[in-house]
Coordinates of C-alpha atoms and ligand atoms in Angstrom, one line a residue:
M1 CA 20.8 -20.3 19.9
P2 CA 16.8 -20.0 20.0
D3 CA 14.9 -21.0 16.8
V4 CA 12.9 -17.5 17.1
I5 CA 13.7 -14.2 18.7
V6 CA 10.6 -12.1 19.2
I7 CA 11.4 -8.5 20.0
G8 CA 8.7 -6.7 22.2
C9 CA 6.2 -8.2 24.6
G10 CA 3.4 -6.0 23.9
G11 CA -0.2 -6.6 22.2
G12 CA 1.5 -8.7 19.3
G13 CA 4.7 -10.3 20.2
P14 CA 3.7 -12.7 23.1
V15 CA 0.8 -14.0 20.6
M16 CA 3.8 -15.0 18.3
A17 CA 5.6 -16.4 21.1
K18 CA 2.6 -18.6 22.5
E19 CA 1.8 -19.8 19.2
L20 CA 5.5 -21.0 18.5
A21 CA 6.1 -22.2 22.0
G22 CA 2.8 -24.2 21.7
Q23 CA 4.5 -25.9 19.0
G24 CA 7.7 -26.8 20.8
L25 CA 9.9 -24.0 19.1
D26 CA 12.6 -22.6 21.3
V27 CA 11.4 -18.6 21.6
L28 CA 13.3 -15.9 23.2
V29 CA 11.4 -12.8 23.8
I30 CA 13.1 -9.5 24.7
E31 CA 11.1 -6.7 26.1
G32 CA 12.7 -3.4 26.7
G33 CA 10.4 -2.4 29.8
P34 CA 9.9 -4.0 33.1
R35 CA 7.8 -7.0 34.1
F36 CA 4.8 -6.3 36.6
A37 CA 5.1 -9.7 38.4
D38 CA 3.0 -8.6 41.3
S39 CA 0.1 -6.4 39.6
E40 CA -1.7 -5.8 43.0
A41 CA 1.5 -4.2 44.6
D42 CA 2.9 -2.6 41.3
F43 CA -0.4 -1.1 40.1
S44 CA -1.4 1.7 42.5
R45 CA -4.2 2.9 40.4
L46 CA -3.3 6.2 41.5
E47 CA -3.8 8.4 37.9
N48 CA -0.7 10.3 38.1
D49 CA 1.5 7.3 39.6
A50 CA 0.3 5.4 36.6
N51 CA -0.1 7.6 33.4
N52 CA 2.6 10.3 34.0
P53 CA 4.4 10.1 30.6
I54 CA 7.5 11.2 32.4
N55 CA 7.9 9.0 35.6
G56 CA 4.8 6.9 35.7
Y57 CA 4.8 3.2 36.0
L58 CA 2.9 2.8 32.7
R59 CA 5.2 5.1 30.4
V60 CA 7.8 4.2 27.5
G61 CA 11.1 3.9 29.3
P62 CA 13.2 1.3 31.1
A63 CA 12.2 -0.6 34.2
S64 CA 13.9 1.8 36.8
R65 CA 11.5 5.0 37.0
D66 CA 14.7 7.0 38.2
R67 CA 15.9 6.6 34.6
P68 CA 14.8 9.1 32.1
A69 CA 11.5 8.1 29.7
Y70 CA 12.2 7.6 26.2
P71 CA 11.4 10.8 24.1
R72 CA 9.5 11.0 20.9
S73 CA 9.9 13.9 18.5
L74 CA 6.6 15.1 17.4
R75 CA 6.2 17.9 14.4
Q76 CA 3.2 19.5 16.4
D77 CA 1.3 19.1 19.7
G78 CA 0.4 15.8 20.3
F79 CA 1.2 12.7 22.2
V80 CA 2.1 9.1 21.5
W81 CA 0.3 6.8 24.1
Q82 CA 2.3 3.6 24.5
V83 CA 3.6 1.7 27.2
S84 CA 7.0 -0.2 27.8
G85 CA 6.8 -3.4 29.6
V86 CA 5.3 -6.9 29.6
G87 CA 1.8 -6.4 28.3
G88 CA 3.1 -3.0 26.2
T89 CA 0.3 -0.6 25.6
T90 CA -2.5 -3.3 26.1
L91 CA -1.5 -2.6 30.0
H92 CA -3.7 0.8 29.3
Y93 CA -6.1 -0.7 26.8
Y94 CA -9.8 -1.1 27.2
G95 CA -9.7 -4.9 25.9
N96 CA -12.3 -3.7 23.1
C97 CA -11.9 -6.5 20.2
P98 CA -14.1 -5.7 17.0
R99 CA -13.1 -7.5 13.9
A100 CA -11.8 -5.0 11.1
S101 CA -14.8 -4.0 8.4
E102 CA -14.6 -6.5 5.6
G103 CA -14.1 -3.6 2.9
V104 CA -10.4 -3.2 4.1
F105 CA -9.7 -6.7 3.0
S106 CA -8.8 -8.1 -0.8
G107 CA -11.9 -9.5 -2.5
Y108 CA -14.6 -7.4 -0.9
D109 CA -17.5 -6.6 -3.2
G110 CA -20.1 -5.4 -0.9
A111 CA -22.3 -2.2 -2.1
D112 CA -19.9 -0.1 0.2
A113 CA -16.6 -1.3 -1.4
D114 CA -15.7 2.0 -2.9
L115 CA -15.8 3.9 0.6
Y116 CA -12.7 2.4 1.8
D117 CA -9.0 3.0 1.2
T118 CA -9.2 0.8 -1.6
D119 CA -5.3 1.5 -2.8
H120 CA -4.2 -0.1 0.7
L121 CA -6.3 -3.3 1.1
F122 CA -4.9 -6.3 2.9
P123 CA -3.5 -9.0 0.7
F124 CA -5.9 -11.5 1.6
T125 CA -10.0 -11.8 2.1
F126 CA -11.7 -11.4 5.4
E127 CA -12.6 -15.0 5.2
E128 CA -8.9 -16.1 5.1
L129 CA -8.7 -14.4 8.2
R130 CA -11.9 -15.4 10.0
P131 CA -10.4 -18.8 11.4
Y132 CA -7.5 -16.7 13.2
Y133 CA -10.1 -14.3 14.7
E134 CA -12.2 -17.3 15.9
W135 CA -8.8 -18.5 17.5
V136 CA -8.1 -15.6 19.2
E137 CA -11.4 -14.8 20.2
A138 CA -11.4 -18.1 22.0
T139 CA -7.8 -17.9 23.4
L140 CA -8.3 -14.4 25.1
P141 CA -11.0 -15.0 25.7
V142 CA -13.6 -12.2 24.2
Q143 CA -16.8 -11.9 25.5
T144 CA -20.0 -9.5 25.3
A145 CA -19.2 -6.7 27.2
A146 CA -20.8 -6.1 30.8
M147 CA -22.3 -2.8 30.6
G148 CA -23.8 -0.4 33.1
T149 CA -25.5 3.3 33.3
K150 CA -23.0 5.0 30.7
E151 CA -23.5 2.4 28.0
A152 CA -27.3 2.6 28.9
T153 CA -27.2 6.3 28.3
F154 CA -24.9 5.9 24.9
F155 CA -27.4 3.2 23.9
K156 CA -30.2 5.7 24.5
G157 CA -28.9 8.3 22.0
C158 CA -28.1 5.3 19.4
E159 CA -31.7 4.7 19.3
G160 CA -32.5 8.4 19.1
I161 CA -30.6 8.9 16.0
G162 CA -32.3 5.8 14.3
L163 CA -29.5 3.4 14.5
P164 CA -30.4 -0.4 14.4
H165 CA -29.2 -2.7 17.3
N166 CA -26.5 -5.2 15.8
T167 CA -26.2 -8.6 17.6
S168 CA -23.5 -10.0 15.2
K169 CA -19.6 -9.9 15.4
D170 CA -19.7 -8.7 11.9
V171 CA -21.0 -5.2 10.7
S172 CA -22.9 -5.0 7.6
Q173 CA -24.9 -1.5 8.1
A174 CA -24.5 1.5 10.5
S175 CA -25.5 0.2 13.7
F176 CA -24.8 0.0 17.4
R177 CA -24.1 -2.9 19.7
A178 CA -22.5 -3.9 22.8
Q179 CA -18.5 -4.1 22.5
Q180 CA -17.1 -7.7 22.1
N181 CA -14.4 -6.9 24.8
S182 CA -11.4 -9.2 26.5
I183 CA -12.5 -8.4 29.8
L184 CA -14.1 -11.3 31.9
Q185 CA -17.6 -10.7 32.6
P186 CA -18.1 -10.2 36.5
Q187 CA -19.2 -13.2 38.5
G188 CA -20.2 -13.8 42.2
T189 CA -19.1 -10.7 44.4
A190 CA -17.5 -9.0 41.4
G191 CA -19.4 -5.5 41.0
K192 CA -21.0 -5.8 44.1
A193 CA -18.4 -6.2 46.9
K194 CA -16.5 -3.2 48.2
D195 CA -13.5 -5.6 48.4
P196 CA -14.1 -8.0 45.8
V197 CA -11.6 -10.9 46.4
Y198 CA -11.1 -14.2 44.5
P199 CA -12.5 -16.8 44.3
D200 CA -16.0 -15.2 45.5
A201 CA -15.5 -12.6 43.0
Q202 CA -14.5 -13.4 39.5
G203 CA -13.9 -11.5 36.5
C204 CA -14.7 -7.6 35.9
T205 CA -15.2 -5.9 39.4
F206 CA -16.2 -2.6 37.8
C207 CA -13.4 -0.8 39.5
G208 CA -13.1 1.7 36.4
H209 CA -9.2 1.3 36.4
C210 CA -8.8 -0.3 33.1
F211 CA -6.4 2.4 32.3
Q212 CA -4.3 2.2 35.2
G213 CA -3.5 -1.5 34.7
C214 CA -5.7 -4.4 35.8
S215 CA -4.9 -6.3 39.0
M216 CA -8.6 -7.3 40.0
P217 CA -10.1 -9.1 41.4
R218 CA -7.5 -9.4 44.5
G219 CA -6.1 -12.6 45.1
A220 CA -6.9 -14.3 41.5
P221 CA -4.3 -16.0 39.8
R222 CA -2.5 -13.8 37.2
N223 CA -4.1 -15.6 34.1
L224 CA -7.7 -14.8 35.8
K225 CA -7.2 -11.2 36.4
A226 CA -10.1 -9.8 34.4
K227 CA -8.5 -7.7 31.7
R228 CA -7.1 -9.6 29.1
S229 CA -4.2 -7.4 28.4
T230 CA -1.3 -9.9 27.4
D231 CA 0.5 -10.0 30.7
N232 CA -2.8 -11.6 32.1
S233 CA -3.7 -13.9 28.9
Y234 CA -0.8 -14.8 26.4
V235 CA 2.2 -13.9 28.6
P236 CA 1.2 -16.7 31.3
M237 CA 0.4 -19.0 28.3
M238 CA 3.8 -18.5 26.7
L239 CA 5.5 -19.2 29.9
T240 CA 3.5 -22.7 30.3
A241 CA 3.4 -23.8 26.9
D242 CA 4.6 -27.1 28.2
A243 CA 1.4 -27.5 30.6
W244 CA -1.3 -27.0 28.0
A245 CA 0.2 -27.9 24.7
S246 CA 1.4 -31.4 23.9
G247 CA 5.0 -31.0 23.1
G248 CA 5.1 -27.2 23.9
K249 CA 7.9 -26.0 25.3
P250 CA 7.7 -22.5 27.6
A251 CA 9.2 -19.6 26.1
T252 CA 12.0 -17.4 27.8
L253 CA 11.4 -14.1 28.9
I254 CA 14.2 -11.3 29.3
T255 CA 12.9 -7.8 30.4
D256 CA 14.5 -4.4 30.7
A257 CA 16.6 -5.3 27.7
F258 CA 16.4 -3.0 25.0
V259 CA 17.2 -4.3 21.3
Q260 CA 19.5 -1.9 19.4
R261 CA 20.0 -3.7 16.2
I262 CA 18.9 -6.6 14.2
H263 CA 21.7 -8.3 12.5
A264 CA 21.5 -9.3 8.8
E265 CA 23.9 -10.6 6.3
R266 CA 24.2 -11.0 2.6
R267 CA 23.7 -14.6 1.4
G268 CA 23.8 -15.0 -2.3
G269 CA 21.1 -12.5 -3.8
S270 CA 19.3 -12.1 -0.3
V271 CA 19.7 -10.1 2.8
V272 CA 19.0 -12.5 5.7
A273 CA 18.2 -11.9 9.5
T274 CA 20.8 -13.6 11.5
G275 CA 20.0 -12.3 15.1
V276 CA 19.8 -9.1 17.4
T277 CA 22.2 -7.3 19.9
F278 CA 20.3 -6.0 23.1
V279 CA 21.5 -4.0 26.1
D280 CA 20.0 -4.8 29.4
G281 CA 19.4 -2.6 32.5
K282 CA 22.7 -2.7 33.8
G283 CA 24.3 -1.6 30.5
A284 CA 25.5 -5.1 29.5
R285 CA 25.7 -5.5 25.8
Q286 CA 24.7 -9.2 24.3
R287 CA 24.3 -10.5 20.8
V288 CA 22.0 -13.6 20.0
D289 CA 21.4 -15.3 17.0
A290 CA 18.4 -17.2 15.6
E291 CA 17.1 -18.7 12.3
V292 CA 13.8 -16.3 12.6
V293 CA 13.5 -12.8 13.8
V294 CA 10.4 -11.5 14.9
L295 CA 9.9 -7.5 15.2
A296 CA 7.1 -6.7 17.6
G297 CA 8.2 -3.1 19.0
G298 CA 4.9 -1.3 18.3
A299 CA 4.1 1.0 15.1
V300 CA 6.8 3.6 16.5
E301 CA 9.6 1.5 17.7
S302 CA 9.6 -1.3 14.9
P303 CA 10.0 1.1 12.1
R304 CA 12.6 3.1 14.2
L305 CA 14.7 -0.2 15.0
Y306 CA 14.5 -1.0 11.1
L307 CA 15.9 2.1 10.2
S308 CA 18.5 2.3 12.8
S309 CA 19.5 -1.2 11.9
R310 CA 20.0 0.0 8.4
L311 CA 18.0 -2.6 6.8
P312 CA 17.0 -2.3 3.3
N313 CA 14.3 0.3 2.2
D314 CA 14.3 0.1 -1.4
N315 CA 10.7 1.5 -1.8
G316 CA 11.1 3.8 0.8
W317 CA 8.3 2.8 2.7
A318 CA 9.8 1.8 6.2
G319 CA 7.9 4.0 8.8
R320 CA 5.6 5.5 6.0
G321 CA 1.8 5.0 5.7
F322 CA 1.3 5.3 9.5
T323 CA -2.4 5.6 10.6
D324 CA -4.0 6.6 13.9
H325 CA -7.8 6.8 13.5
H326 CA -7.6 10.8 13.3
L327 CA -9.3 10.4 16.7
D328 CA -11.5 13.2 18.4
W329 CA -13.4 13.4 21.5
I330 CA -16.9 14.7 21.9
F331 CA -18.6 15.0 25.5
G332 CA -22.1 15.7 26.7
V333 CA -22.9 17.0 30.2
F334 CA -25.9 15.8 31.7
D335 CA -28.5 16.4 34.7
E336 CA -28.6 12.7 35.5
D337 CA -26.1 10.1 36.7
T338 CA -23.7 8.5 33.6
G339 CA -21.7 6.5 35.6
N340 CA -18.8 7.6 33.5
S341 CA -15.9 6.6 36.0
K342 CA -17.2 3.3 36.8
G343 CA -17.2 -0.3 35.2
A344 CA -15.3 -1.5 32.3
S345 CA -14.2 1.8 30.6
S346 CA -15.8 1.6 27.2
S347 CA -18.4 -1.5 26.6
A348 CA -20.7 0.4 23.9
R349 CA -20.0 1.2 20.5
A350 CA -21.7 2.3 17.2
D351 CA -20.1 1.4 13.5
F352 CA -20.5 3.3 10.4
P353 CA -19.0 1.1 7.5
G354 CA -16.8 3.2 5.6
Y355 CA -16.6 5.9 7.8
G356 CA -15.4 4.4 11.2
G357 CA -16.9 4.1 14.4
L358 CA -18.0 5.5 17.9
E359 CA -17.5 4.3 21.4
N360 CA -18.2 5.5 24.8
G361 CA -14.9 6.0 27.2
G362 CA -15.2 6.1 30.8
L363 CA -12.6 7.9 32.7
P364 CA -11.6 8.6 35.9
P365 CA -11.1 12.7 37.1
A366 CA -7.5 13.4 36.0
L367 CA -7.8 11.7 32.4
Q368 CA -11.3 13.3 32.2
A369 CA -10.0 16.9 32.6
F370 CA -6.9 15.9 30.2
S371 CA -9.3 14.7 27.6
M372 CA -11.6 17.8 27.5
T373 CA -8.7 20.3 27.5
F374 CA -6.3 19.0 24.7
S375 CA -7.5 20.8 21.6
D376 CA -6.2 21.5 18.0
S377 CA -8.7 24.4 17.7
G378 CA -7.5 26.5 20.8
T379 CA -9.5 27.7 23.7
V380 CA -13.3 28.1 23.3
G381 CA -14.0 31.7 22.6
G382 CA -10.6 32.1 21.6
R383 CA -9.3 33.7 18.1
G384 CA -9.8 31.4 14.9
S385 CA -7.5 28.4 14.7
A386 CA -6.2 26.9 11.6
S387 CA -7.8 23.5 12.5
P388 CA -10.5 22.5 9.5
A389 CA -12.7 20.9 12.3
T390 CA -16.1 22.7 12.8
K391 CA -18.6 22.4 15.5
A392 CA -20.4 19.4 14.0
G393 CA -23.5 21.0 15.7
A394 CA -22.0 21.0 19.0
D395 CA -22.1 23.9 21.6
T396 CA -18.7 24.5 21.5
L397 CA -15.4 23.7 19.6
G398 CA -12.0 23.8 21.3
R399 CA -10.6 23.5 24.9
V400 CA -13.1 24.1 27.2
V401 CA -12.6 26.9 29.8
G402 CA -14.5 28.6 32.6
R403 CA -18.0 27.8 33.8
D404 CA -18.3 25.0 31.3
L405 CA -15.1 23.4 32.6
I406 CA -16.3 23.9 36.2
E407 CA -19.7 22.6 35.7
A408 CA -18.4 19.6 33.6
L409 CA -15.6 18.8 36.3
S410 CA -17.8 19.4 39.2
D411 CA -19.1 15.5 38.8
V412 CA -17.2 13.3 36.1
N413 CA -20.3 11.1 36.7
R414 CA -22.5 13.5 34.7
I415 CA -20.3 13.5 31.4
L416 CA -20.6 10.9 28.6
N417 CA -17.5 10.7 26.3
V418 CA -17.7 9.7 22.6
L419 CA -14.4 8.9 20.9
V420 CA -14.5 9.4 17.4
L421 CA -12.6 6.4 15.5
T422 CA -12.2 7.8 11.8
D423 CA -11.5 5.1 9.0
D424 CA -8.3 7.2 8.0
D425 CA -6.2 6.7 5.0
V426 CA -2.7 5.2 4.4
E427 CA -0.6 8.4 3.4
F428 CA 2.8 8.5 2.4
Q429 CA 3.6 11.8 4.3
N430 CA 2.3 10.3 7.7
R431 CA 5.5 8.5 9.0
V432 CA 7.8 7.5 11.6
S433 CA 11.6 8.6 10.9
L434 CA 14.7 8.9 12.7
E435 CA 15.0 12.3 14.5
R436 CA 18.5 13.9 13.2
L437 CA 17.9 17.2 15.0
A438 CA 17.7 16.1 18.5
L439 CA 19.8 14.4 20.9
P440 CA 19.8 10.5 21.0
D441 CA 18.5 8.5 23.9
A442 CA 20.2 5.6 25.4
N443 CA 19.3 3.4 22.4
G444 CA 20.1 5.9 19.6
A445 CA 18.4 8.3 17.2
I446 CA 15.0 9.0 18.9
P447 CA 11.8 8.2 16.7
R448 CA 10.1 11.4 15.1
V449 CA 6.6 10.8 14.4
E450 CA 5.0 13.0 11.6
V451 CA 1.2 13.2 11.4
N452 CA 0.1 16.0 9.1
H453 CA -2.9 16.4 11.4
R454 CA -4.5 19.3 9.5
R455 CA -3.8 18.1 5.9
R456 CA -4.9 14.6 6.2
S457 CA -6.7 13.4 2.7
K458 CA -10.1 14.6 2.1
R459 CA -11.5 11.1 2.7
T460 CA -10.0 10.9 6.1
L461 CA -11.4 14.6 7.1
R462 CA -14.9 13.7 5.4
N463 CA -15.0 10.9 7.7
R464 CA -14.2 12.7 11.1
E465 CA -16.7 15.4 10.3
F466 CA -19.2 12.8 9.6
L467 CA -18.5 10.9 12.7
A468 CA -18.2 14.0 15.0
G469 CA -21.9 15.2 13.6
R470 CA -23.0 11.6 14.5
A471 CA -21.7 11.9 18.1
V472 CA -22.9 15.1 18.8
A473 CA -26.5 14.0 17.4
L474 CA -26.2 10.8 19.6
L475 CA -25.2 12.8 22.8
R476 CA -28.3 15.2 22.2
A477 CA -30.4 12.4 21.8
A478 CA -29.3 10.6 24.9
G479 CA -30.1 13.6 26.8
A480 CA -27.3 15.8 27.3
K481 CA -27.9 19.5 28.2
S482 CA -24.6 20.6 26.5
V483 CA -22.5 19.1 24.1
H484 CA -18.7 19.9 23.5
R485 CA -16.4 19.1 20.5
V486 CA -12.7 19.4 21.8
D487 CA -11.0 18.5 18.3
W488 CA -7.9 16.6 19.6
P489 CA -4.6 17.3 18.2
P490 CA -2.9 14.0 17.1
L491 CA -3.4 11.8 20.5
M492 CA -1.9 8.4 19.1
L493 CA -3.7 5.5 21.1
H494 CA -4.2 3.5 18.0
T495 CA -1.2 3.7 16.0
H496 CA -0.6 1.2 12.9
S497 CA 0.7 0.5 9.4
S498 CA 4.0 1.8 9.5
M499 CA 5.6 -1.5 8.4
R500 CA 2.6 -2.3 6.5
M501 CA 1.9 -5.6 4.8
G502 CA 0.2 -4.9 1.3
T503 CA -1.0 -5.9 -2.3
S504 CA 1.7 -4.2 -3.8
A505 CA 5.3 -4.3 -3.5
R506 CA 5.9 -0.7 -4.1
T507 CA 4.0 0.6 -1.1
S508 CA 4.4 -2.2 1.4
M509 CA 7.2 -3.5 3.5
C510 CA 5.9 -7.0 4.1
D511 CA 4.1 -9.6 2.3
Q512 CA 0.7 -11.2 3.2
W513 CA 2.8 -13.4 5.8
G514 CA 4.0 -10.5 7.6
H515 CA 7.4 -11.4 6.0
S516 CA 9.8 -8.4 5.4
R517 CA 10.2 -8.0 1.3
G518 CA 13.8 -6.8 2.0
V519 CA 15.1 -9.2 4.8
D520 CA 14.7 -13.0 4.6
G521 CA 13.9 -14.3 8.0
L522 CA 12.4 -11.1 9.5
Y523 CA 8.7 -11.2 10.4
I524 CA 6.6 -8.5 11.8
A525 CA 3.9 -9.1 14.4
D526 CA 2.5 -5.9 15.9
N527 CA 0.2 -3.1 14.7
S528 CA 3.1 -1.9 12.3
V529 CA 2.2 -4.9 9.9
L530 CA -1.3 -3.9 9.5
A531 CA -2.2 -3.0 6.0
N532 CA -4.5 0.3 6.9
G533 CA -6.5 1.7 9.8
L534 CA -9.0 -1.3 9.6
G535 CA -12.3 0.8 8.8
G536 CA -11.7 2.2 12.3
A537 CA -11.9 -0.8 14.2
N538 CA -9.4 -1.1 17.4
P539 CA -6.7 -2.8 16.1
T540 CA -5.3 -5.2 18.8
L541 CA -7.5 -8.3 17.9
T542 CA -6.7 -8.0 14.3
T543 CA -3.1 -7.7 15.0
Q544 CA -3.2 -10.9 17.3
S545 CA -5.3 -12.5 14.5
V546 CA -2.6 -11.7 11.9
A547 CA 0.2 -12.6 14.4
T548 CA -1.3 -16.0 14.9
R549 CA -1.5 -16.6 11.2
T550 CA 2.1 -15.5 10.6
A551 CA 3.1 -17.9 13.3
E552 CA 1.4 -20.8 11.8
H553 CA 3.2 -20.0 8.4
I554 CA 6.8 -19.8 10.2
A555 CA 5.9 -22.9 11.8
T556 CA 4.9 -24.8 8.9
T557 CA 7.3 -23.3 6.2
R558 CA 10.4 -23.0 8.5
F559 CA 10.4 -25.6 11.2
G560 CA 8.3 -28.3 9.4
R561 CA 5.1 -28.2 11.8
D562 CA 1.7 -29.2 10.7
P563 CA -0.7 -26.4 10.6
W564 CA -2.9 -26.2 13.5
V565 CA -5.6 -23.4 13.6
R566 CA -8.2 -25.1 11.2
S567 CA -7.4 -28.8 12.5
S568 CA -7.5 -28.1 16.5
A569 CA -9.4 -26.7 19.1
P570 CA -8.0 -23.4 20.9
V571 CA -7.1 -23.4 24.4
S572 CA -8.3 -20.8 26.4
S573 CA -6.0 -18.6 28.7
I574 CA -8.2 -19.1 31.8
D575 CA -8.1 -23.1 31.0
D576 CA -7.5 -24.9 34.5
R577 CA -4.1 -26.2 32.9
V578 CA -2.7 -22.6 32.3
T579 CA -4.0 -21.8 36.0
E580 CA -2.5 -24.5 37.7
A581 CA 0.9 -24.1 35.9
V582 CA 0.5 -20.2 36.9
L583 CA 0.1 -21.1 40.7
A584 CA 2.6 -23.6 40.7
R585 CA 5.2 -21.8 39.2
G586 CA 4.6 -18.6 41.0
L587 CA 3.7 -16.4 37.8
Ligands
LIG601 C1 -5.6 4.2 26.5 C2 -5.4 3.1 25.5 C3 -6.8 2.3 25.2 C4 -6.7 1.3 24.1 N1 -7.8 0.8 24.0 C5 -7.6 -0.3 23.0 C6 -8.8 -1.3 23.0 O1 -9.8 -0.9 23.7 N2 -8.9 -2.1 22.0 C7 -7.6 -2.1 21.1 O2 -7.8 -3.1 20.3 N3 -6.4 -1.4 21.5 C8 -6.7 -0.5 22.3 N4 -5.6 0.3 22.4 C9 -4.5 -0.1 21.6 C10 -3.6 -0.9 21.9 O3 -3.0 -1.0 23.2 C11 -2.5 -1.4 21.1 O4 -3.3 -1.7 19.7 C12 -1.6 -2.8 21.1 O5 -1.1 -2.9 22.5 C13 -0.7 -2.5 20.2 O6 0.2 -3.7 20.2 P1 2.0 -3.9 19.8 O7 2.1 -5.1 19.7 O8 1.6 -3.1 18.2 O9 2.5 -2.4 20.5 P2 2.7 -2.4 22.0 O10 1.6 -2.9 22.9 O11 3.1 -0.6 22.3 O12 4.2 -3.2 22.6 C14 5.4 -3.2 22.1 C15 6.4 -3.6 23.2 O13 7.6 -3.8 22.4 C16 8.6 -3.0 23.1 N5 9.8 -2.8 22.5 C17 9.7 -1.9 21.7 N6 10.9 -1.6 21.2 C18 11.5 -2.5 21.6 C19 13.0 -2.9 21.3 N7 13.8 -2.3 20.6 N8 13.6 -3.5 22.2 C20 12.8 -4.6 23.1 N9 11.5 -4.1 23.5 C21 10.9 -3.3 22.5 C22 7.7 -2.0 24.0 O14 8.3 -1.8 25.3 C23 6.5 -2.6 24.0 O15 6.2 -3.2 25.4 C24 -5.6 1.3 23.4 C25 -4.5 2.1 23.5 C26 -4.5 3.0 24.6 C27 -3.3 3.9 24.8

């Protein structure tokens, strides 16, 4: 019987597992998807082979691609972009690691305090989380992004609209900056050689394939691959905890094993988590019990499992309050080279406290075509749509067709994309629930994801319009000869707060320790536990920092360990002890 079971091995689960394994606890991690043990062979980097939601290697589904993907039910056109497997959705991610806006935490009294979703703040202060941010930043590690032509073009636009340059990790005014990202900076021949091979090449090789899974540089030990998706960072650490932590004990990882139920029993006046039942890829069912259960299945699957396990939902907030940054996509077409498809995919950003942010998003051709033709406003030039989005100063609004489409796609390296990251409100109406009107999949009732896209709160809609206007102006100032607003339908790349922690027991599922208010011994350690949309900041760094804080709380309060984050130095995932253990154990 393990001390702790962690459900899900994506962005948050391995952080919890690594921290607890470092404290010598017996940790079992159960992941529903495959493990890409040989990333150079497993990641072909061909766009359809990787990203096809039905049978791509990065999809939501079981390990065997011959078996069907797991469906989601959506209320309107849209797509939930997540990945099953060791690394979870960080296999896709761009590694951007901004800290959340200070205004989304309790105790913030800056001049812009009223601009945020003040009804749904984090139940602790930014300063309380700072040491955990620093710990995760050192562990991944987070570095200033290596940049190229597309970032230079983005910065030119930022300067052109009068934004100042920010050189800090914290944001106090509207400004632009290089991303802080978890992609190792290029060294040696990386980015220069045609076939960059370790150790001559180290860090990011500028291959441009962040989206398809990072396996570069060729020949590098797994923990020294450039992108710090958790398969390359926290997972090697959790599996080698005895090598880098005194008294550490490697976690056990089971893959292609889907947890179908969290068990709980009534003890005295409380409901207490006791264990889980999972089904492996061959259909075998197994129950495992533990003192603590950590749910880290992501913002869709965590509420789904909680609800299908029929755990207490007294305030009705299980699955509610889902936030997604109400994303939008604006692109400009240039005469000159923008380097859109090259390098780390998104290395520059602009922040607008209280409104959200903008970042460049470099894409290879198929994803580029998808991103500019996926619209909630219909086809450019078509009849009016019900979307509240305006042109915001762009030349077109909607799905680009005809001459504009041909011209743009004739050379992806003359496009610059800007992703709009809205600081969106927590709203009761936006939620994950169990779909009763569709057939179940192999794991029971499928998740229904409802985002009332066109009727978001006034503040959310205002923020998105404001940011779209800034993005259009930025692209014009950068020299774009035409600018197009796509007005994405819900394209859920950033998904959060569906099992949120909060200041009020009436509107949150967890307390400030990620501890379920309804089930003792059940903790949440993925994006779903986030209290809100973070002010528009990409979520993973904050999820990982909150998970670290929760791990320390579990170890100290349940297993008698001493706190360690403020009293010891973090070990980096690229530390020689990790590398040696990874090589010796063939991980
Ligand atoms: C294209 C793209 C780019 C992105 N770029 C960035 C970025 O630059 N910066 C950033 O911060 N974020 C980025 N994100 C978002 C980032 O990937 C997520 O924030 C992060 O992966 C969320 O972590 P998670 O643990 O909540 O969920 P996930 O990473 O989705 O992990 C959940 C895991 O749990 C498993 N699981 C679920 N249910 C069960 C079950 N019942 N039993 C067993 N296993 C289960 C799943 O298979 C999955 O592996 C990006 C996302 C996309 C799609």
